[in-house]
């Protein structure tokens, strides 16, 4: 496999990850060496196999979509863990940059 | 000190006979923690008050003649990626530094129901990424056998606390060797169960198709006891399996290994592995053979590409799992100009170097243009690895290998070379890729440092691993060695 040149800024954007210049300088060559290393897989003949995402024989499980009460203590702790809240509601930044109301 | 040296089986017998109280036992473990953990740093937090309170409850019930559950009064440690309601849960990561768990992991709930005394939260690599516990945001754990060396990882805290006699057993998680490798480096027993044997509900996920929770203990018998408490179907984890009722006696019923077919894969004795490590493992093979086991050389030809497949699949799944740490519902939240900036800054501040590199790797192998050549290719190789194991496990009952190619290495030695660090897991990752059970058992020392061997079995055949391991410990003494006896 050819040497991969990583576009570190594009990748960091995709990953929603801010990296300092120093981190980019460290991570980019490490990533390239990791990709060169794992690229060895290209040599394995997999033309006859189907990819295995899961390795167990487990089948999908279905259940009724019943609404269950949350334990009040669990609920209180989950609310307590919100980084920002209004009353017991989770407060998040708006997702639209411009509003037309 | 004396009581914390007991195995779980021994402590249980003494508790039931009322020779000791749960309070005595907890008290000795706390003394041991106070004597050693400042240096070893296996604990992120010790639940001293809770532990004594739980011990007193057990003692009171016992005095009153009440029937008590299986682990009543037994001090156990918990890796800090398993949620305990109302306690911090950091996964060794800065982004969760102040996070309090809202609920109990199923494993934790089952331990509480079994009466176990939860002694504290145990250190681990940042988000369980690492093989040495050096990437923890809260500082490294040291190997109790040599404080200048790593305990292995990512479950360095569970391994080191069990080895240092601060707890009688502990729970960790294993995605590519994170239970077995530190168990080997610290001289204790560590088991990764078959994928699906144990519910992952309430575990802070790293790589969901590879992760399993499993026990650390000083004996195979204790590991079997601990696994029985936590295993089995849980409706909160759709991948958890229905199991037949098992008893400890069934797990351990081997009296010898006559006629047991043990396969030794030639690919697991490689150049670059420490000669003394190989010697110790060869001694195990010879010993079992002298007791009637039938040893044969087997081949797992894709061993040489397992690590490559693993370091595509694991970061791919991790980059998806860690997407939830965006600062919205829990953890740190920074403020940026746009929402995208808020995500980026939050994650940039909250994740450590190793985690960032892994997220970037995972993002790359899943990105358009590369997903077929990397991720899908790795899944196909995973299928081949599984077929290799299936084939071999038709002709042998169990596979025996070294757990790690080396003993514990000096702190800092591999920190700047990810591939060198990855090679520490070369004998363990295949087992996760194939979803099989594996156990590491101490088998002596190389230059004063513990060595472990690994047994790999058929899916859901933990019993054979326990039986062989228990038999081995019944004819050897390695598991009795303590780092503090030197």
XYZ file of C-alpha atoms in Angstrom:
587
model
C 0.000 0.000 0.000
C 1.284 3.483 -0.855
C 2.298 5.846 1.887
C -0.743 7.711 3.126
C -0.453 11.447 3.590
C -2.900 12.539 6.251
C -4.775 15.830 5.967
C -4.714 16.417 9.691
C -6.925 19.538 9.709
C -9.663 17.902 7.666
C -9.560 14.801 9.844
C -9.687 16.853 13.059
C -12.742 18.629 11.637
C -14.452 15.314 10.912
C -13.622 14.122 14.434
C -14.827 17.398 16.021
C -11.502 17.615 17.761
C -9.435 20.741 18.307
C -5.717 20.010 18.197
C -2.922 22.391 19.081
C -0.127 22.893 16.536
C 2.136 20.874 18.777
C -0.393 18.021 18.912
C -0.781 18.070 15.136
C 2.988 17.877 14.739
C 3.121 14.816 17.028
C -0.029 13.032 15.934
C 0.351 13.378 12.139
C 3.569 11.333 11.817
C 2.332 8.815 14.424
C -0.892 8.384 12.483
C 1.020 7.897 9.252
C 3.208 5.238 10.839
C 0.134 3.495 12.303
C -1.565 3.515 8.890
C 1.552 2.137 7.237
C 1.628 -0.587 9.890
C -2.025 -1.621 9.641
C -1.805 -1.323 5.835
C -0.127 -4.745 5.919
C -3.659 -6.158 5.852
C -3.845 -5.380 2.134
C -1.643 -8.440 1.609
C -4.236 -10.812 3.097
C -6.530 -12.463 0.562
C -10.084 -11.815 1.742
C -11.844 -12.312 -1.575
C -13.730 -15.350 -0.238
C -14.840 -14.001 3.164
C -17.625 -11.787 4.336
C -16.695 -9.181 6.938
C -17.501 -10.025 10.589
C -18.799 -6.996 12.451
C -19.967 -9.215 15.330
C -18.595 -12.568 16.282
C -21.407 -14.096 18.291
C -24.390 -15.987 16.989
C -26.734 -13.718 18.947
C -29.909 -12.680 17.207
C -31.671 -9.376 17.427
C -33.869 -8.987 20.481
C -37.276 -7.375 20.439
C -39.459 -6.120 23.236
C -42.552 -3.972 23.587
C -41.845 -0.244 23.533
C -43.285 0.324 27.008
C -42.574 3.521 28.847
C -41.073 2.814 32.245
C -40.669 5.245 35.104
C -37.075 6.206 35.825
C -35.915 5.614 39.376
C -36.145 9.107 40.954
C -32.642 8.831 42.447
C -31.129 7.917 39.078
C -33.040 10.757 37.489
C -31.807 13.225 40.105
C -28.193 12.164 39.571
C -28.516 12.360 35.777
C -29.919 15.892 36.061
C -27.183 16.805 38.520
C -24.582 15.704 35.941
C -25.861 18.132 33.262
C -23.121 20.629 32.421
C -25.781 23.373 32.150
C -29.411 23.298 33.142
C -32.569 25.331 33.535
C -34.523 23.873 36.419
C -34.334 20.153 35.760
C -34.091 20.616 31.991
C -30.845 20.177 30.072
C -29.680 23.406 28.478
C -27.829 23.083 25.172
C -26.601 25.632 22.629
C -28.907 26.365 19.689
C -28.252 24.324 16.594
C -29.262 26.962 14.023
C -26.978 29.906 13.561
C -29.655 32.223 12.148
C -33.259 32.184 13.114
C -36.210 33.310 11.014
C -38.993 33.756 13.502
C -1.850 -7.557 56.417
C -2.495 -11.164 57.317
C -6.182 -11.205 56.421
C -5.771 -9.271 53.185
C -3.401 -12.064 52.129
C -6.273 -14.577 52.193
C -7.867 -15.844 49.024
C -11.601 -15.286 48.628
C -12.231 -18.983 49.302
C -10.157 -18.880 52.501
C -11.736 -15.631 53.707
C -15.235 -16.969 53.060
C -14.513 -20.099 55.091
C -13.194 -18.034 58.017
C -16.130 -15.618 57.840
C -18.666 -18.433 57.805
C -16.893 -20.142 60.711
C -16.934 -16.756 62.526
C -13.160 -16.949 63.030
C -12.944 -13.455 61.573
C -15.429 -10.652 60.952
C -15.964 -8.702 57.748
C -14.839 -5.631 59.686
C -11.497 -7.328 60.500
C -11.052 -8.161 56.833
C -11.863 -4.663 55.582
C -9.685 -3.187 58.289
C -6.660 -5.221 57.127
C -7.276 -4.253 53.496
C -7.473 -0.572 54.478
C -4.207 -0.920 56.423
C -2.625 -2.488 53.373
C -3.872 0.343 51.144
C -2.523 2.914 53.587
C 0.839 1.146 53.715
C 1.369 0.705 49.985
C -1.009 2.576 47.744
C 0.625 5.970 48.015
C 3.483 4.401 46.049
C 1.574 1.896 43.919
C -1.326 4.258 43.117
C -3.799 1.563 42.137
C -6.697 3.484 43.704
C -8.267 6.684 42.440
C -10.548 6.700 45.468
C -10.912 4.475 48.533
C -14.458 4.071 49.870
C -13.260 3.665 53.443
C -16.446 4.715 55.237
C -18.778 2.861 52.876
C -16.624 -0.256 53.107
C -16.710 -0.314 56.911
C -20.454 0.394 56.863
C -21.078 -2.527 54.513
C -18.817 -4.780 56.593
C -20.747 -3.888 59.755
C -24.054 -4.738 58.045
C -22.684 -8.143 57.048
C -21.312 -8.780 60.547
C -24.582 -7.820 62.166
C -26.566 -10.120 59.889
C -24.144 -12.957 60.512
C -24.355 -12.529 64.263
C -28.152 -12.561 63.968
C -27.892 -15.873 62.141
C -29.276 -14.548 58.847
C -28.452 -16.335 55.634
C -25.864 -14.338 53.681
C -25.121 -14.160 49.963
C -22.030 -15.594 48.329
C -19.592 -12.680 48.615
C -20.827 -11.237 51.909
C -17.983 -9.240 53.431
C -15.432 -9.852 50.662
C -13.399 -6.707 49.726
C -13.435 -6.119 45.967
C -12.038 -3.291 43.781
C -13.674 -1.825 40.684
C -12.014 -0.385 37.581
C -13.055 3.211 37.098
C -14.978 2.567 33.881
C -17.695 0.557 35.658
C -20.448 2.770 37.015
C -21.330 2.818 40.718
C -24.379 4.973 41.450
C -23.458 8.180 43.245
C -19.704 7.633 42.852
C -17.315 9.314 40.483
C -16.699 7.470 37.223
C -13.835 8.917 35.191
C -12.487 6.102 32.984
C -9.103 7.684 33.721
C -10.112 10.606 31.499
C -10.016 14.330 32.142
C -13.308 14.854 30.295
C -15.072 12.795 33.008
C -12.951 14.078 35.896
C -15.982 15.390 37.816
C -18.577 12.967 36.484
C -20.784 11.157 38.995
C -22.450 7.935 37.868
C -26.242 8.075 37.876
C -26.768 4.307 38.110
C -25.043 0.993 38.834
C -23.502 -1.100 36.089
C -25.153 -4.541 36.025
C -21.883 -6.061 37.216
C -21.789 -3.657 40.172
C -25.425 -4.301 41.014
C -24.813 -8.067 41.032
C -21.762 -7.625 43.276
C -23.764 -5.486 45.698
C -26.552 -8.078 45.715
C -23.916 -10.726 46.461
C -22.847 -8.750 49.540
C -19.382 -7.749 48.281
C -17.649 -4.833 49.985
C -16.677 -2.354 47.258
C -13.346 -0.898 48.338
C -12.843 1.814 45.746
C -12.281 3.010 42.202
C -9.200 1.649 40.454
C -6.847 3.391 38.046
C -6.707 2.717 34.313
C -5.400 4.132 31.066
C -7.208 7.186 29.682
C -10.551 5.863 28.342
C -8.985 2.353 28.559
C -6.616 3.175 25.704
C -3.179 1.938 26.533
C -1.266 -1.086 27.754
C 0.574 0.379 30.736
C -1.817 2.596 32.797
C 0.567 5.480 32.107
C -1.981 7.450 30.078
C -4.355 7.875 33.060
C -5.177 11.538 33.577
C -4.606 10.902 37.279
C -1.052 9.607 36.961
C 0.369 6.124 36.431
C -0.038 3.033 38.591
C 3.223 1.263 39.503
C 3.960 -2.431 39.452
C 4.033 -3.722 43.068
C 6.883 -6.096 42.167
C 9.088 -3.212 41.024
C 7.848 0.319 41.569
C 9.951 1.648 38.676
C 7.956 -0.475 36.242
C 4.474 -0.416 34.712
C 1.709 -2.749 35.911
C 0.474 -3.269 32.346
C -2.887 -1.977 31.248
C -5.361 -0.739 30.687
C -6.586 -2.401 33.930
C -3.386 -1.561 35.831
C -5.286 -0.555 38.981
C -7.260 -3.812 39.311
C -4.129 -5.905 38.643
C -1.858 -3.955 41.001
C -4.424 -3.750 43.841
C -5.008 -7.512 43.683
C -1.261 -8.238 43.581
C -0.509 -5.824 46.422
C -3.065 -7.491 48.721
C -5.207 -4.360 49.001
C -8.300 -6.246 47.805
C -9.101 -9.961 47.512
C -10.240 -9.558 43.920
C -11.163 -6.892 41.402
C -13.025 -6.284 38.179
C -11.603 -4.875 34.998
C -12.407 -4.717 31.316
C -10.589 -6.338 28.412
C -10.822 -5.050 24.844
C -7.509 -6.348 23.480
C -5.826 -7.788 26.557
C -6.543 -5.174 29.229
C -7.298 -7.793 31.893
C -4.945 -10.615 30.909
C -1.818 -8.563 30.144
C -1.734 -6.581 33.440
C -2.625 -9.793 35.322
C 0.435 -11.398 33.749
C 2.702 -8.426 34.508
C 1.501 -8.230 38.145
C 1.481 -11.985 38.882
C -2.263 -12.509 39.411
C -5.064 -14.367 37.637
C -7.117 -12.376 35.130
C -9.907 -13.622 32.906
C -11.632 -12.236 29.846
C -14.878 -14.159 29.420
C -16.462 -15.112 26.102
C -18.019 -12.113 24.369
C -21.609 -11.999 25.622
C -21.069 -13.923 28.851
C -21.153 -10.748 30.954
C -23.443 -7.745 30.533
C -21.673 -4.550 29.498
C -24.489 -2.321 30.775
C -22.945 0.514 32.760
C -19.445 0.030 31.394
C -17.922 3.116 29.796
C -17.518 1.641 26.323
C -14.287 1.581 24.364
C -14.947 -0.824 21.503
C -18.356 -2.440 21.774
C -17.759 -5.570 19.690
C -14.575 -6.379 21.649
C -15.162 -5.201 25.245
C -15.829 -7.693 28.052
C -15.808 -7.281 31.821
C -13.954 -9.895 33.838
C -12.390 -10.755 37.206
C -8.929 -10.453 38.747
C -8.032 -12.716 41.654
C -5.054 -14.491 43.136
C -6.384 -17.968 42.382
C -8.296 -19.524 39.509
C -10.877 -20.758 41.997
C -11.533 -17.178 43.142
C -11.748 -15.935 39.545
C -14.369 -18.620 38.874
C -16.286 -17.552 41.992
C -16.277 -13.927 40.858
C -17.296 -14.713 37.286
C -20.289 -16.736 38.466
C -21.636 -13.717 40.333
C -21.594 -11.332 37.376
C -22.296 -13.560 34.363
C -25.489 -14.256 32.450
C -28.318 -12.606 30.635
C -29.219 -9.006 31.378
C -32.065 -7.390 29.528
C -30.150 -4.100 29.523
C -27.483 -5.555 27.188
C -28.900 -7.255 24.112
C -25.560 -8.979 23.440
C -25.531 -10.704 26.844
C -26.268 -14.415 26.677
C -28.601 -16.836 28.397
C -26.405 -19.343 30.226
C -27.090 -22.725 31.734
C -26.896 -22.728 35.515
C -23.320 -23.406 36.536
C -21.879 -24.208 39.910
C -18.399 -23.572 41.183
C -17.903 -27.295 41.652
C -18.598 -27.872 37.958
C -16.142 -25.142 37.058
C -13.385 -26.794 39.043
C -14.086 -30.502 38.857
C -10.835 -31.602 37.181
C -8.639 -33.752 39.338
C -6.032 -34.245 36.654
C -5.375 -33.404 33.029
C -5.038 -36.952 31.676
C -6.046 -37.028 28.041
C -6.704 -33.280 27.898
C -5.691 -32.026 24.458
C -3.626 -28.847 24.657
C -2.648 -26.997 21.485
C 0.445 -24.815 21.433
C 0.396 -22.385 18.491
C 3.813 -22.007 16.896
C 3.045 -18.375 15.974
C 2.993 -17.428 19.668
C 6.671 -18.086 20.250
C 8.222 -15.264 18.321
C 11.539 -13.515 17.844
C 11.860 -10.637 20.249
C 10.082 -12.328 23.094
C 12.067 -12.560 26.313
C 13.895 -15.887 26.553
C 13.042 -16.293 30.238
C 9.337 -15.729 29.516
C 9.390 -18.449 26.887
C 11.198 -20.760 29.327
C 8.546 -20.290 32.035
C 5.731 -21.037 29.577
C 7.546 -24.104 28.198
C 7.867 -25.323 31.803
C 4.083 -25.104 32.205
C 3.605 -27.160 29.042
C 6.113 -29.788 30.229
C 4.492 -29.972 33.658
C 0.999 -30.477 32.253
C 2.358 -33.069 29.831
C 3.961 -34.958 32.731
C 0.476 -35.103 34.280
C -1.021 -36.741 31.222
C -2.049 -33.844 28.968
C -1.610 -34.464 25.238
C 0.396 -31.592 23.803
C 0.343 -30.827 20.108
C 1.700 -27.989 18.010
C -1.068 -26.115 16.219
C -1.123 -23.192 13.816
C -3.081 -19.944 13.896
C -1.730 -18.538 10.632
C -3.379 -15.096 10.810
C -1.761 -14.287 14.152
C 0.653 -12.064 12.267
C -2.129 -9.728 11.108
C -4.346 -9.792 14.222
C -2.751 -6.726 15.744
C -3.189 -4.781 12.509
C -6.878 -5.717 12.293
C -7.308 -4.856 15.957
C -5.750 -1.406 15.606
C -8.249 -0.599 12.860
C -11.404 -2.015 14.456
C -10.747 -0.776 17.987
C -10.073 2.892 17.074
C -12.969 2.838 14.593
C -15.416 1.735 17.276
C -13.779 3.965 19.895
C -14.058 7.057 17.722
C -17.793 6.356 17.419
C -18.258 5.544 21.118
C -16.369 8.638 22.214
C -18.545 10.864 20.021
C -20.914 11.023 23.008
C -18.340 13.044 24.972
C -19.326 16.312 23.367
C -19.995 18.223 26.580
C -23.750 18.313 26.124
C -25.234 15.903 28.660
C -22.359 15.287 31.057
C -18.684 15.944 31.517
C -16.849 19.143 30.712
C -18.410 21.711 28.408
C -16.320 24.513 26.940
C -17.895 27.425 25.083
C -17.086 28.172 21.462
C -18.457 30.703 18.986
C -20.460 28.112 17.059
C -21.846 24.767 18.138
C -19.181 22.981 16.082
C -16.509 25.027 17.897
C -18.060 24.146 21.245
C -17.753 20.449 20.390
C -14.208 20.826 19.120
C -12.909 22.863 22.036
C -14.657 20.668 24.624
C -13.177 17.513 23.118
C -9.799 19.110 22.497
C -9.563 20.096 26.163
C -11.068 16.926 27.605
C -9.229 14.148 25.772
C -5.615 13.118 26.343
C -2.987 12.560 23.675
C -3.469 8.787 23.304
C -7.231 9.193 22.986
C -6.912 11.954 20.399
C -4.588 9.822 18.310
C -7.018 6.940 18.517
C -10.026 9.084 17.579
C -8.074 10.427 14.600
C -7.106 6.891 13.523
C -10.682 5.693 13.870
C -12.028 8.679 11.987
C -9.544 8.072 9.198
C -10.300 4.361 8.720
C -14.043 5.093 8.633
C -13.780 8.099 6.319
C -15.054 8.088 2.733
C -12.445 6.693 0.387
C -10.685 4.627 3.072
C -13.432 2.627 4.766
C -13.190 -0.311 2.341
C -9.412 -0.539 2.323
C -9.134 -0.317 6.112
C -12.259 -0.930 8.172
C -14.023 -3.462 5.963
C -10.748 -5.189 5.216
C -10.112 -5.523 8.944
C -13.573 -7.045 9.480
C -12.843 -9.635 6.790
C -9.521 -10.470 8.421
C -11.364 -10.758 11.725
C -13.566 -13.425 10.168
C -10.457 -15.337 9.026
C -8.930 -15.121 12.507
C -12.110 -16.535 13.980
C -12.087 -19.389 11.452
C -8.469 -20.198 12.387
C -9.497 -20.584 16.029
C -12.628 -22.599 15.184
C -10.536 -25.039 13.195
C -7.865 -25.497 15.883
C -10.411 -25.792 18.695
C -11.999 -28.738 16.907
C -8.819 -30.768 17.397
C -7.750 -29.547 20.860
C -9.633 -28.735 24.090
C -7.639 -25.653 24.954
C -4.863 -23.478 23.525
C -1.876 -22.552 25.692
C 0.304 -19.486 24.979
C 2.353 -16.843 26.764
C 0.140 -13.912 27.853
C 2.697 -11.224 27.072
C 5.995 -11.403 25.156
C 7.772 -9.539 27.969
C 7.650 -8.933 31.692
C 6.837 -5.461 33.069
C 8.912 -2.718 31.427
C 10.257 0.510 32.979
C 7.822 3.441 33.224
C 8.127 5.733 30.210
C 9.830 3.138 28.024
C 7.177 2.836 25.307
C 5.248 6.054 25.748
C 6.396 7.778 22.566
C 6.227 4.813 20.250
C 2.613 3.648 19.778
C 3.520 0.585 17.740
C 6.003 -0.629 20.340
C 3.215 -0.245 22.923
C 0.739 -2.077 20.660
C 3.094 -5.082 20.464
C 2.558 -5.648 24.200
C -0.889 -6.994 23.247
C 0.247 -9.277 20.432
C -0.787 -12.503 22.230
C -4.100 -11.236 23.571
C -5.897 -9.257 20.839
C -6.780 -12.268 18.674
C -8.908 -13.664 21.494
C -11.059 -10.512 21.533
C -11.346 -10.474 17.758
C -12.575 -14.082 17.868
C -14.822 -13.431 20.911
C -13.321 -16.338 22.875
C -12.551 -16.727 26.592
C -8.959 -16.308 27.778
C -7.313 -16.479 31.179
C -3.844 -15.479 32.360
C -2.321 -17.474 35.221
C 0.986 -16.753 37.018
C 3.724 -19.293 36.217
C 6.844 -17.980 37.876
C 9.325 -15.177 37.476
C 11.869 -13.890 34.991
C 14.559 -11.744 36.600
C 12.317 -11.177 39.601
C 9.271 -10.115 37.576
C 6.062 -12.161 37.213
C 5.322 -14.190 34.082
C 1.882 -15.454 33.079
C 0.600 -18.041 30.646
C -2.655 -17.794 28.772
C -5.306 -20.441 28.171
C -7.762 -19.848 25.334
C -10.910 -21.938 25.033
C -13.974 -22.521 22.923
C -16.755 -19.944 23.109
C -18.588 -20.273 26.457
C -16.245 -23.033 27.612
C -14.762 -21.058 30.514
C -15.139 -24.229 32.581
C -12.250 -25.974 30.802
C -9.978 -22.962 31.349
C -10.855 -22.917 35.047
C -10.368 -26.651 35.426
C -6.943 -26.656 33.775
C -5.915 -23.507 35.636
C -7.164 -24.804 38.974
C -5.346 -28.087 38.443
C -2.148 -26.191 37.587
C -2.438 -24.132 40.783
C -3.053 -27.274 42.815
C 0.405 -28.589 41.802
C 2.333 -25.270 41.852
C 2.893 -22.450 44.332
C 3.487 -19.401 42.093
C 0.132 -17.848 42.921
C 1.103 -17.695 46.604
C 4.020 -15.307 46.028
C 3.468 -11.792 47.350
C 5.438 -8.716 46.267
C 5.840 -7.821 49.944
C 7.537 -11.122 50.887
C 10.718 -10.304 49.022
